[in-house]
Short mmCIF file of C-alpha atoms and ligand atoms in Angstrom, two decimals:
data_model
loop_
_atom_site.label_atom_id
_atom_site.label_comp_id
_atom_site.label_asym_id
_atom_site.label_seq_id
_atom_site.Cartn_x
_atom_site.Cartn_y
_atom_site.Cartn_z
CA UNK A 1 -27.55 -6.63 12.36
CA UNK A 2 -27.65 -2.83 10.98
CA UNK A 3 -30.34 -2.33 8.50
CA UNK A 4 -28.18 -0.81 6.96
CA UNK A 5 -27.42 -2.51 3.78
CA UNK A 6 -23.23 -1.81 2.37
CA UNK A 7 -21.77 -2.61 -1.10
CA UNK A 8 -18.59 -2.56 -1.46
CA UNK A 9 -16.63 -2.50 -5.12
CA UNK A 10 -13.21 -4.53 -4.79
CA UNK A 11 -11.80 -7.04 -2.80
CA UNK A 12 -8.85 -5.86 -2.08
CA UNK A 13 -7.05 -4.89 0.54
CA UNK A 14 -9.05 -1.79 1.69
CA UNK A 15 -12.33 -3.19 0.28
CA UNK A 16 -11.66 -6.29 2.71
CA UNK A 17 -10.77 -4.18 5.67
CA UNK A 18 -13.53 -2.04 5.26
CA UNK A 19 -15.93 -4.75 5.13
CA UNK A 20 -14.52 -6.29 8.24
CA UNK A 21 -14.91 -3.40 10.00
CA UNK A 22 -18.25 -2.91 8.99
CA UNK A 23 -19.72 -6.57 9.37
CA UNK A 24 -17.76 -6.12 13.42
CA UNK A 25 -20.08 -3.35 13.94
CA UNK A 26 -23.17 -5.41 12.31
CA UNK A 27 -23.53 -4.22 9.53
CA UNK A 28 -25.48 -5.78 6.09
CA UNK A 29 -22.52 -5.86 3.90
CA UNK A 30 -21.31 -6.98 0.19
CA UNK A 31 -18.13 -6.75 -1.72
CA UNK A 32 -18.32 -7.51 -5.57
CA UNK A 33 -15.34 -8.41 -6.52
CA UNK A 34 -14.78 -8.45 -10.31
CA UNK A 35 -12.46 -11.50 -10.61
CA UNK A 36 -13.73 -14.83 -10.76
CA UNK A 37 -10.99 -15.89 -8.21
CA UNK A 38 -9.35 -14.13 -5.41
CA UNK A 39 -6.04 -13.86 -5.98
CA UNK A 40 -3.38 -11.25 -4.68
CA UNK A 41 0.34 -10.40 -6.31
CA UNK A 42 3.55 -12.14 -5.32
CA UNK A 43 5.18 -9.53 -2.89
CA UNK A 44 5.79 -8.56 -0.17
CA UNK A 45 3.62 -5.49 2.18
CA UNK A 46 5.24 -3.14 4.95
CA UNK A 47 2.54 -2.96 7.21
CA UNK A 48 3.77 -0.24 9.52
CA UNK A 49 1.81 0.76 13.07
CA UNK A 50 -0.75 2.65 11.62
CA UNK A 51 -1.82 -0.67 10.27
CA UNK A 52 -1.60 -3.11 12.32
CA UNK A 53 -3.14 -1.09 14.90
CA UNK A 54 -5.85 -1.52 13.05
CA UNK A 55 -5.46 -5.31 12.58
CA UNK A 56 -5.30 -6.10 15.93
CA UNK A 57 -8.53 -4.20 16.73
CA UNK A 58 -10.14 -6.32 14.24
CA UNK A 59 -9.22 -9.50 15.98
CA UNK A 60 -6.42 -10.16 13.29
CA UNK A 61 -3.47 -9.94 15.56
CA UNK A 62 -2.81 -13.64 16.22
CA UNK A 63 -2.78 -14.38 12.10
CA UNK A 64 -0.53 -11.47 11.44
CA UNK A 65 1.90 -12.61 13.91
CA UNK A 66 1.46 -16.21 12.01
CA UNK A 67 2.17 -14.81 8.97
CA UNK A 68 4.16 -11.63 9.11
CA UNK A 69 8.19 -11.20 9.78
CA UNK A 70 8.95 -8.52 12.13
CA UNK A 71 12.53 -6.49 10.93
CA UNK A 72 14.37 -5.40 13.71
CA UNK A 73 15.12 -1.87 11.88
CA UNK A 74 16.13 -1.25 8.20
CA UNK A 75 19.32 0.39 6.97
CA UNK A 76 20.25 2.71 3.97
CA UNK A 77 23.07 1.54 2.20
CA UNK A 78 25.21 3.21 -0.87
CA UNK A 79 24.70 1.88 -4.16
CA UNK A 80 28.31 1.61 -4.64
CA UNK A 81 30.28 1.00 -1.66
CA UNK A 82 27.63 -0.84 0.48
CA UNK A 83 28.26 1.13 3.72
CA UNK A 84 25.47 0.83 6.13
CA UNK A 85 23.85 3.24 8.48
CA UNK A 86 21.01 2.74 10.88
CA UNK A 87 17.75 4.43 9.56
CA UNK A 88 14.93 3.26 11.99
CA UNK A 89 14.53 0.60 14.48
CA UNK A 90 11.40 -1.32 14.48
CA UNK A 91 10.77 -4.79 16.18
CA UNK A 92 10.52 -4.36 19.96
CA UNK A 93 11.05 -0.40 18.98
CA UNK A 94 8.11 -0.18 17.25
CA UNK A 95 6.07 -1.38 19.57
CA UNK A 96 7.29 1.19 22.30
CA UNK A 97 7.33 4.12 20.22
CA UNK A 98 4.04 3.35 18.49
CA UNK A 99 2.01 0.99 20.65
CA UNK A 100 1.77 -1.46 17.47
CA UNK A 101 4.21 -3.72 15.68
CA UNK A 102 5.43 -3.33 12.31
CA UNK A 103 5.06 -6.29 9.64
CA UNK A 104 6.28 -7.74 6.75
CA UNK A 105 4.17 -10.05 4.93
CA UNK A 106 3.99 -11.95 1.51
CA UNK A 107 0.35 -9.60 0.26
CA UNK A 108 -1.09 -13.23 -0.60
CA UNK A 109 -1.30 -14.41 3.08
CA UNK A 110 -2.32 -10.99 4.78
CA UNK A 111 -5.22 -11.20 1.84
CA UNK A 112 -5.94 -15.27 2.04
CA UNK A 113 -6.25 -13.84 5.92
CA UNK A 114 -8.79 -11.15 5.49
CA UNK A 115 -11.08 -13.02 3.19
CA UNK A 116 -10.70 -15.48 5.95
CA UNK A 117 -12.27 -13.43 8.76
CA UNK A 118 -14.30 -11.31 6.36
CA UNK A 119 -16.14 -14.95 5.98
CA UNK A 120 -16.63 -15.88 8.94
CA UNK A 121 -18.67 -12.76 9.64
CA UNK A 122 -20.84 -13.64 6.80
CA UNK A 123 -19.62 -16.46 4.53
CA UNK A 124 -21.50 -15.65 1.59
CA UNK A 125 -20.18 -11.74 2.09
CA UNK A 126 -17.81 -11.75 -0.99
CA UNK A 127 -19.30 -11.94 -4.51
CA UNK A 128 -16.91 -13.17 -7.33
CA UNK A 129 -17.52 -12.13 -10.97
CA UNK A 130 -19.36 -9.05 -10.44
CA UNK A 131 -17.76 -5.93 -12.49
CA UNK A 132 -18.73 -3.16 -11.33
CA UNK A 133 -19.96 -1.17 -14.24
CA UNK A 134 -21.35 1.35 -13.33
CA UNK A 135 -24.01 3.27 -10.97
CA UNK A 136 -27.23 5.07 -10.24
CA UNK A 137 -28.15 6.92 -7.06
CA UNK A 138 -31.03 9.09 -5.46
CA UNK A 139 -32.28 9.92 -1.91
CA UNK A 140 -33.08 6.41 -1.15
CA UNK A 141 -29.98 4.46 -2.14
CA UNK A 142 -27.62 3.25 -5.11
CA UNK A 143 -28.39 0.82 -7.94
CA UNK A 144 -25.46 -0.81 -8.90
CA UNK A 145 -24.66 -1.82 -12.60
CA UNK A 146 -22.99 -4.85 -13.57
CA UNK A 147 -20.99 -5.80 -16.95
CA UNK A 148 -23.21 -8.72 -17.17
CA UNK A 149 -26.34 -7.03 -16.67
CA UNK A 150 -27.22 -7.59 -13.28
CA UNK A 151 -28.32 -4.60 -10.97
CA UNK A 152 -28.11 -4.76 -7.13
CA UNK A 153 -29.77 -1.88 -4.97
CA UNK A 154 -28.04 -1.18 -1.47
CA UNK A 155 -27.97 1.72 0.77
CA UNK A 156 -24.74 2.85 0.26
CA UNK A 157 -21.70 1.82 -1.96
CA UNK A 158 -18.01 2.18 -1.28
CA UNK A 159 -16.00 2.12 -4.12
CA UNK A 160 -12.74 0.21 -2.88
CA UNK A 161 -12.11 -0.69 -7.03
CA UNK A 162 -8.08 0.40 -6.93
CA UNK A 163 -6.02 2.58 -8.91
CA UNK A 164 -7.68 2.29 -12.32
CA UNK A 165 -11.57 3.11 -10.16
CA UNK A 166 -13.98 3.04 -12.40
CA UNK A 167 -16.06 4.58 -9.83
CA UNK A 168 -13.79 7.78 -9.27
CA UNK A 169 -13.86 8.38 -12.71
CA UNK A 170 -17.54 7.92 -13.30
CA UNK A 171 -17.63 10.40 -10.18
CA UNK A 172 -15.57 12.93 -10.44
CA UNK A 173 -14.35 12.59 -14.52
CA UNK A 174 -10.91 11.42 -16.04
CA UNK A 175 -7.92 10.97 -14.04
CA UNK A 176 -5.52 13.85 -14.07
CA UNK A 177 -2.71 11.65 -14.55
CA UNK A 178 1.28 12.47 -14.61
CA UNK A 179 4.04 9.87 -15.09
CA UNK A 180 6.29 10.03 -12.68
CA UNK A 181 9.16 9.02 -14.57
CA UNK A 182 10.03 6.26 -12.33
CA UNK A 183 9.74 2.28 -12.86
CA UNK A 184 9.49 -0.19 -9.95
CA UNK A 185 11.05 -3.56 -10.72
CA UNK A 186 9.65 -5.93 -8.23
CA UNK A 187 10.69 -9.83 -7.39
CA UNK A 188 10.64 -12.60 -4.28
CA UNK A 189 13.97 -14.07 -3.98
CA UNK A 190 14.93 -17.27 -2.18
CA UNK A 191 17.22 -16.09 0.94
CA UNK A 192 19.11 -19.46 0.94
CA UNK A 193 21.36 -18.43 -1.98
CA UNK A 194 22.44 -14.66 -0.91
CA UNK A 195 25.32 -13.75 0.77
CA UNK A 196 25.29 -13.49 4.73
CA UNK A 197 25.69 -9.25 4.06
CA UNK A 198 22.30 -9.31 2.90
CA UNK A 199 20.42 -9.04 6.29
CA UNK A 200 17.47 -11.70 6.99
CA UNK A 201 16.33 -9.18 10.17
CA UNK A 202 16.78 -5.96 9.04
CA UNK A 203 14.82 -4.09 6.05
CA UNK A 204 17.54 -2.29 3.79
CA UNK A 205 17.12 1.03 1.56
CA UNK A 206 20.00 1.67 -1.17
CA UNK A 207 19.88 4.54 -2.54
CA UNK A 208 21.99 5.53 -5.94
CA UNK A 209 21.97 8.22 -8.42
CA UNK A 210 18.69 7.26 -10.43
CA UNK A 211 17.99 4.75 -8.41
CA UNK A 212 17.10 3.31 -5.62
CA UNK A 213 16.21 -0.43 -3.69
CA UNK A 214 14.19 -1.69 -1.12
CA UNK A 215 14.63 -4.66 0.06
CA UNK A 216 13.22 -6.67 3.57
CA UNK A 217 12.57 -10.25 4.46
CA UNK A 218 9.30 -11.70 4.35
CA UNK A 219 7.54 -15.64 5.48
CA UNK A 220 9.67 -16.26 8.01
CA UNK A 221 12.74 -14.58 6.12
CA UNK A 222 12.63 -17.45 3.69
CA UNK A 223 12.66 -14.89 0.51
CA UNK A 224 13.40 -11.22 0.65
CA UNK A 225 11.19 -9.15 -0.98
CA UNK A 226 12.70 -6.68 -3.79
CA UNK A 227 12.13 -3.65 -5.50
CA UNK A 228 14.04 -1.03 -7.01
CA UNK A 229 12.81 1.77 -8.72
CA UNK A 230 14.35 3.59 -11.81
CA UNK A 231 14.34 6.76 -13.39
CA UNK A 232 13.16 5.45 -16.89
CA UNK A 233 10.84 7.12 -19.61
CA UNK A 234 9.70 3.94 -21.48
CA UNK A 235 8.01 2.09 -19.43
CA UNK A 236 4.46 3.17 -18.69
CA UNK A 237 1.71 0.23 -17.65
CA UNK A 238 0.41 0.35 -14.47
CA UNK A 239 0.60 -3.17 -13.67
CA UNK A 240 1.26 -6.23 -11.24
CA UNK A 241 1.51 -8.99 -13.76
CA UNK A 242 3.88 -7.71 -16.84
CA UNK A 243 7.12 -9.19 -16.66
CA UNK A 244 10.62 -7.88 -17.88
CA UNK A 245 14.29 -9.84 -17.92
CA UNK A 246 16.36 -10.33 -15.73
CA UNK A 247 19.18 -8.82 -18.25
CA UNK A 248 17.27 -5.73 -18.24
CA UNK A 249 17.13 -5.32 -14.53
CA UNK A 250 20.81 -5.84 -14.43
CA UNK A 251 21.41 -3.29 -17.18
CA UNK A 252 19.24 -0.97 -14.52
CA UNK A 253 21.69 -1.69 -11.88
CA UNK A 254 25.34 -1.67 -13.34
CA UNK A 255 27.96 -0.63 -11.08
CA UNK A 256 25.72 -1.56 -8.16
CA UNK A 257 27.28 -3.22 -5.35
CA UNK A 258 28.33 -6.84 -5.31
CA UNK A 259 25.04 -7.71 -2.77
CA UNK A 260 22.30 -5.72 -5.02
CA UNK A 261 24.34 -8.15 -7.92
CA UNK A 262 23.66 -11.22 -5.92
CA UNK A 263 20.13 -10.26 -5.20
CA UNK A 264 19.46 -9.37 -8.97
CA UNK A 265 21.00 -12.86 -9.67
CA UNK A 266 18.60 -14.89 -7.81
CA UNK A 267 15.82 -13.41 -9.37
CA UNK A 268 13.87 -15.51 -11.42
CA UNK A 269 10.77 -13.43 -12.71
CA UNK A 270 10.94 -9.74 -12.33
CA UNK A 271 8.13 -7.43 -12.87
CA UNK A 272 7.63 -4.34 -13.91
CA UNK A 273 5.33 -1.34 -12.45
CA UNK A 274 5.36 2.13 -13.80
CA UNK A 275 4.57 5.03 -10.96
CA UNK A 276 2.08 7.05 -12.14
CA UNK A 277 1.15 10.15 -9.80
CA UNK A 278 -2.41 11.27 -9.89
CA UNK A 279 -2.62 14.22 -8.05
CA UNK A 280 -4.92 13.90 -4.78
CA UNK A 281 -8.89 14.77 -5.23
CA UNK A 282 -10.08 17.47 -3.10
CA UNK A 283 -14.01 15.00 -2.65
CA UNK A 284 -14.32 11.46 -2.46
CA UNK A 285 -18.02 11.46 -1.65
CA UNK A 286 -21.00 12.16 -3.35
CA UNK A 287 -24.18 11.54 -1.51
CA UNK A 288 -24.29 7.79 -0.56
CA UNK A 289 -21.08 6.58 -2.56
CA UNK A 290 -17.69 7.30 -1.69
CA UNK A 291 -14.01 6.27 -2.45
CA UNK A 292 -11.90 4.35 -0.46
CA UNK A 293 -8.04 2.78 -0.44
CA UNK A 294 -6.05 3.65 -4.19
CA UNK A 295 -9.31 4.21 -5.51
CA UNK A 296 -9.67 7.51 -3.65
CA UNK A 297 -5.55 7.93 -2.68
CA UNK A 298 -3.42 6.37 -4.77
CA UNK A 299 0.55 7.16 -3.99
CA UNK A 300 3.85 6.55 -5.50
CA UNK A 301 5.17 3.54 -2.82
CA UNK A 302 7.85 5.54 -1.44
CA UNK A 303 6.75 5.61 1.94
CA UNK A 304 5.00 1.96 1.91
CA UNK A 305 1.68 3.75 2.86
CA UNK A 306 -1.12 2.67 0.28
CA UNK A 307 -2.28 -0.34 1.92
CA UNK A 308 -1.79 1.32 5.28
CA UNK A 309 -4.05 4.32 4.43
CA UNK A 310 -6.65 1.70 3.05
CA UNK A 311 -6.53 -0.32 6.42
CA UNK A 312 -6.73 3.05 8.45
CA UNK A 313 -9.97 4.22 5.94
CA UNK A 314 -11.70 1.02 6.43
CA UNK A 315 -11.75 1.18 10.09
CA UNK A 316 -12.62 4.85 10.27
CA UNK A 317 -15.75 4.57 7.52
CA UNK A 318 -17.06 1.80 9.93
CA UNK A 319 -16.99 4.37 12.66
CA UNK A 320 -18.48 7.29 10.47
CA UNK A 321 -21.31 4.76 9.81
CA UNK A 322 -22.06 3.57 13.45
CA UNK A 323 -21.97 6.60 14.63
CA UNK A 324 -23.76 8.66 11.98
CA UNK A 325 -25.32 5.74 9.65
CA UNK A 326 -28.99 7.18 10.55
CA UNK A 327 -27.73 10.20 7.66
CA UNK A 328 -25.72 8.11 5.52
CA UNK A 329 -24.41 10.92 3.19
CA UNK A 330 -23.38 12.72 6.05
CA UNK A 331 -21.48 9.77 7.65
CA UNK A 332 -19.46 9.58 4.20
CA UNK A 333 -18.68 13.36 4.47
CA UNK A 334 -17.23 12.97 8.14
CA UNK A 335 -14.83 9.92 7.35
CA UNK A 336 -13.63 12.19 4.41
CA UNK A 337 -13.00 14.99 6.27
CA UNK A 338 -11.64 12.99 8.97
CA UNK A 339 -9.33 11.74 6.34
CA UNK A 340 -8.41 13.57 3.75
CA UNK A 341 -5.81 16.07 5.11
CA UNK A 342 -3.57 12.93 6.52
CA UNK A 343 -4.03 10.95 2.55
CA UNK A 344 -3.21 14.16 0.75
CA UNK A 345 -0.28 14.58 2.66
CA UNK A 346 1.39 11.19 2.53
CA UNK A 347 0.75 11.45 -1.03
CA UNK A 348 2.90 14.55 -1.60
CA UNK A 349 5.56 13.30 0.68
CA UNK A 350 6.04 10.40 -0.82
CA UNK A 351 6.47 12.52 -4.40
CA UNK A 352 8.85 14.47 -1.93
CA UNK A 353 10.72 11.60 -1.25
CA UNK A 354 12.40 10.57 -4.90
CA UNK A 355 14.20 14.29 -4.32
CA UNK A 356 16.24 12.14 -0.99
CA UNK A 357 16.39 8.99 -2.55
CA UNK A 358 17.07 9.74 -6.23
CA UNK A 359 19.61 12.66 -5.61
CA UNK A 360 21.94 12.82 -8.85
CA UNK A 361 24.98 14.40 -6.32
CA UNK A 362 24.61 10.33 -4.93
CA UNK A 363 27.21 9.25 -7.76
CA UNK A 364 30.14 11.19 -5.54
CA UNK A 365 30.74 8.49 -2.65
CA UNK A 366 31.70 11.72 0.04
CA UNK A 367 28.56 14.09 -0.77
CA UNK A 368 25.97 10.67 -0.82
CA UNK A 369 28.13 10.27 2.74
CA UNK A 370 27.46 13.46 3.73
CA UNK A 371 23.95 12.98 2.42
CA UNK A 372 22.97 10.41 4.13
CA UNK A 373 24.48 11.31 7.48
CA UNK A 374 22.27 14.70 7.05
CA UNK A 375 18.83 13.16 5.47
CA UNK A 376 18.76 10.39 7.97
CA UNK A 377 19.67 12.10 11.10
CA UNK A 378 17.38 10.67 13.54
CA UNK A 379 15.34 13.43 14.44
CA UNK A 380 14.84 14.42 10.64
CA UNK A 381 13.68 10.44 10.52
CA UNK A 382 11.62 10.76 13.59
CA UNK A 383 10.16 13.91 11.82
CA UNK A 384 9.26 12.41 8.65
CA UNK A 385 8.10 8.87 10.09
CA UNK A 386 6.36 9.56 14.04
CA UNK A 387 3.08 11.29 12.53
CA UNK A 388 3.01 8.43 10.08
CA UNK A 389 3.04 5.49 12.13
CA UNK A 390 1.45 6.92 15.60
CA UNK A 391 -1.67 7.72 13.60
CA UNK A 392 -4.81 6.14 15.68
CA UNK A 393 -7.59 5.19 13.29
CA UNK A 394 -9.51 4.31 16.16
CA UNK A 395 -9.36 7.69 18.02
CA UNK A 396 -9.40 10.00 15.49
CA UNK A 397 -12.16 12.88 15.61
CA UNK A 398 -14.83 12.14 13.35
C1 FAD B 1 5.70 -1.69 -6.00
C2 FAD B 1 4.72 -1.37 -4.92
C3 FAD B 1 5.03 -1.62 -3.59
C4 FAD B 1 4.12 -1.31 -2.58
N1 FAD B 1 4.47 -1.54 -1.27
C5 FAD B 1 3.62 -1.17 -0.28
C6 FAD B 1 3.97 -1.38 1.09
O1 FAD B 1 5.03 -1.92 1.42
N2 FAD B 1 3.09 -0.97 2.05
C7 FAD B 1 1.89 -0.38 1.73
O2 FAD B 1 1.14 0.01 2.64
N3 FAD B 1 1.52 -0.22 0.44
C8 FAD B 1 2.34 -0.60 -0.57
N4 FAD B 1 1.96 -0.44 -1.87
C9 FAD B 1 0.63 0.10 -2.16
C10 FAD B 1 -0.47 -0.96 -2.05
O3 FAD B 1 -0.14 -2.05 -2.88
C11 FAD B 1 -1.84 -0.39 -2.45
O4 FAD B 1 -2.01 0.87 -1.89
C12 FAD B 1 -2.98 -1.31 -1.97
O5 FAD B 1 -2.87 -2.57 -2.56
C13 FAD B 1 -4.34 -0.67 -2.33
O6 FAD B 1 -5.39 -1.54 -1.97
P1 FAD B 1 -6.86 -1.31 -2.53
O7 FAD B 1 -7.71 -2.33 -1.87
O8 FAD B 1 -7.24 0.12 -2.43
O9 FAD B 1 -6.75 -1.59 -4.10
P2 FAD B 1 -6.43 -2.96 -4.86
O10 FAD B 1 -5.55 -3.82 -4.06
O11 FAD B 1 -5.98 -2.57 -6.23
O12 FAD B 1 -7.85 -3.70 -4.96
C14 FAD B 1 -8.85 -3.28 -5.86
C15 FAD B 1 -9.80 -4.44 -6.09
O13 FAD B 1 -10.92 -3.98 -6.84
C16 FAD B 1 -11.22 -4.90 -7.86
N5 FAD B 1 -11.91 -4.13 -8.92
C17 FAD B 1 -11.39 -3.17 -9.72
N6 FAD B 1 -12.34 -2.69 -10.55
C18 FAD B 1 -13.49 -3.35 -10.25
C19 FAD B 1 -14.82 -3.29 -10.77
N7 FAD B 1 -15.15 -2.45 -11.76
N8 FAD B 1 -15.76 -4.10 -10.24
C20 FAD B 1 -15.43 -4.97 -9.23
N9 FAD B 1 -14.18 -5.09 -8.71
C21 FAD B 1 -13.22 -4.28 -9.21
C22 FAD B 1 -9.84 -5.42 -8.28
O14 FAD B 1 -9.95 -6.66 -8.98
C23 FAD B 1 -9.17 -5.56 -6.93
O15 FAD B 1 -9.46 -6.81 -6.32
C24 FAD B 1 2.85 -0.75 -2.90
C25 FAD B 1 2.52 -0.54 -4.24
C26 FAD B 1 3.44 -0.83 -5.25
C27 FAD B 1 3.08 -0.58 -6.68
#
């Protein structure tokens, strides 16, 4: 083992990775996780290429083929009419193109799987109950703070502690935050009651003036996860627990076609997310703490990157610190450089993206034709998706 000794804040999906990574390559390592049981949302995760490359090198390819369902491509459809055109294939295509599968899989089981082989490494790795509340640091490591009082001293501390990060703020001040004017309604719904037009294989993208839906299959195609994001001003919290009705979500989606109707009726619980942009941060690291996953990216969903980009940080911090972990503060300035350029980016394309997918001009069935025939051309797809999902965070310069 390293003597190098890790905290990381957050068990979530990039504080997981991250520790994985790091415990592969020997390291001491920590996560304090503030809850006092781990727990992930109901709903489903595109884990494109870029990820499960990463997955795989971690030894995690044989339970993400147990638990993930591979679409064969996805469609966009019109809100109003339902036509259907190709917009990417994946499956078997994926794999060519990319060297790495694409996944869809319920968050719960891709996290019950990472706690899974983060414990084997160490079982007594993940500490529940600690909140993170705050830190010191100097030239010979970081003291963390506690809520409850308790202090822990390590060598270096990642802050993987999500959207709201604590950390980031205590680091680098108050969020510059902007609503983005958009609401994500999210659900699971049973496949067994929707029509045989809604595709179990394929992932499908409607898109609608103020609107649009995402919907793909996930454990085993036995529900299809759904969300569909709305231009609305009211809605504001941040959130994967509040709930709205199932009237209001309907109200959201009058006029829609008769399968986005069907899916709508089978919902039983939706919730409700409001996309907040916070514009990227030019530093994530300060001496021997640095930020890592939302915490140090966080994106409107429109390109299903965030838990990608937290997969592809974890495993390049673990090879920042093998490589460089003699100079620890320099190891943390070399995985943000190697990063940062690819994070900021995906963050303001996926801003970009409401422009294609939101376009008021949709409402007019021949110009949202014409639209879509233009926007998802397959060599303007190619160009927005191939430097996405070829990504290598194995190989990348450091
Ligand atoms: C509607 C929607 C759909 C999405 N779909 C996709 C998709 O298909 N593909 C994709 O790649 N991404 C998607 N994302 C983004 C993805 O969910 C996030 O990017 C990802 O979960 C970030 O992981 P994380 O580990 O950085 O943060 P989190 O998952 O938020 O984990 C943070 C952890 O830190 C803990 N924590 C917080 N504060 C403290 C503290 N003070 N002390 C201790 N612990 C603390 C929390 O309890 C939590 O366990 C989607 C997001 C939304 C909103």
């Amino acid at each position: 083992m390293s003597s190098l000794k890790i905290g990381v804040v957050g068990a979530g999906l990039g504080g997981l990775t991250a520790a994985l990574a790091l415990l592969k390559e020997g390291f001491d390592v920590e996560i304090f996780e503030q809850s006092e049981n781990l727990r992930e949302a109901g709903a489903g995760l595109q884990i494109a290429a870029n990820g499960t490359r990463v997955l795989y090198e971690l030894g995690m390819g044989p339970d993400i083929e147990r638990i993930g369902t591979t679409p064969t491509g996805k469609e966009v459809r019109l809100w109003n009419t339902g036509k259907s055109w190709k917009f990417i294939d994946l499956g078997d295509a994926s794999l060519a193109k990319y060297g790495a599968p694409y996944y869809a899989v319920h968050r719960a089981d891709l996290h019950n799987e990472l706690i899974r082989a983060v414990r084997q490494e160490r079982p007594d790795a993940i500490r529940l109950g600690a909140k993170c509340s705050g830190l010191e640091q100097d030239e010979a490591g970081v003291t963390i703070r506690f809520a409850d009082g308790r202090t822990r001293k390590t060598d270096l501390l990642i802050a993987a502690d999500g959207i709201h990060s604590r950390i980031r703020q205590t680091l680098f001040g108050p969020d510059k935050v902007k609503f983005s004017g958009f609401m994500a309604w999210r659900a699971l719904v049973p496949t067994a009651n929707l029509p045989a037009s809604i595709s179990r294989t394929d992932g499908a993208f409607w898109i609608g003036p103020g609107a649009h839906i995402v919907h793909y299959p996930v454990r085993g195609s036995q529900l299809i996860n759904f969300i569909g994001i709305v231009e609305r001003e009211d809605w504001t919290v941040e959130s994967w627990t509040e709930t709205g009705t199932v009237e209001e979500l309907r109200q959201d989606f009058a006029g829609w076609h008769d399968d986005v109707q069907s899916l709508i009726q089978n919902i039983q619980t939706p919730y409700k997310w409001a996309l907040i942009f916070r514009e990227p941060i030019s530093q994530w690291s300060v001496g021997r703490v640095t930020l890592l996953g939302d915490a140090a990216h966080s994106t409107l969903p429109f390109l299903a990157q965030g838990a990608n980009m937290a997969i592809e940080d974890g495993m390049v911090i673990a090879r920042a610190l093998k490589e460089y972990g003699g100079s620890p503060a320099e190891a943390l300035l070399r995985y943000q450089a190697a990063r940062i350029a690819r994070t900021t980016r995906v963050v303001h394309l996926s801003a970009e993206q409401a422009g294609r997918v939101h376009n008021p001009a949709l409402a007019d069935t021949a110009v949202a034709e014409a639209h879509v025939e233009r926007e998802w051309e397959k060599n303007r797809v190619s160009d927005r998706y191939d430097w996405l999902y070829a990504y290598n965070a194995m190989t990348v310069p450091l």
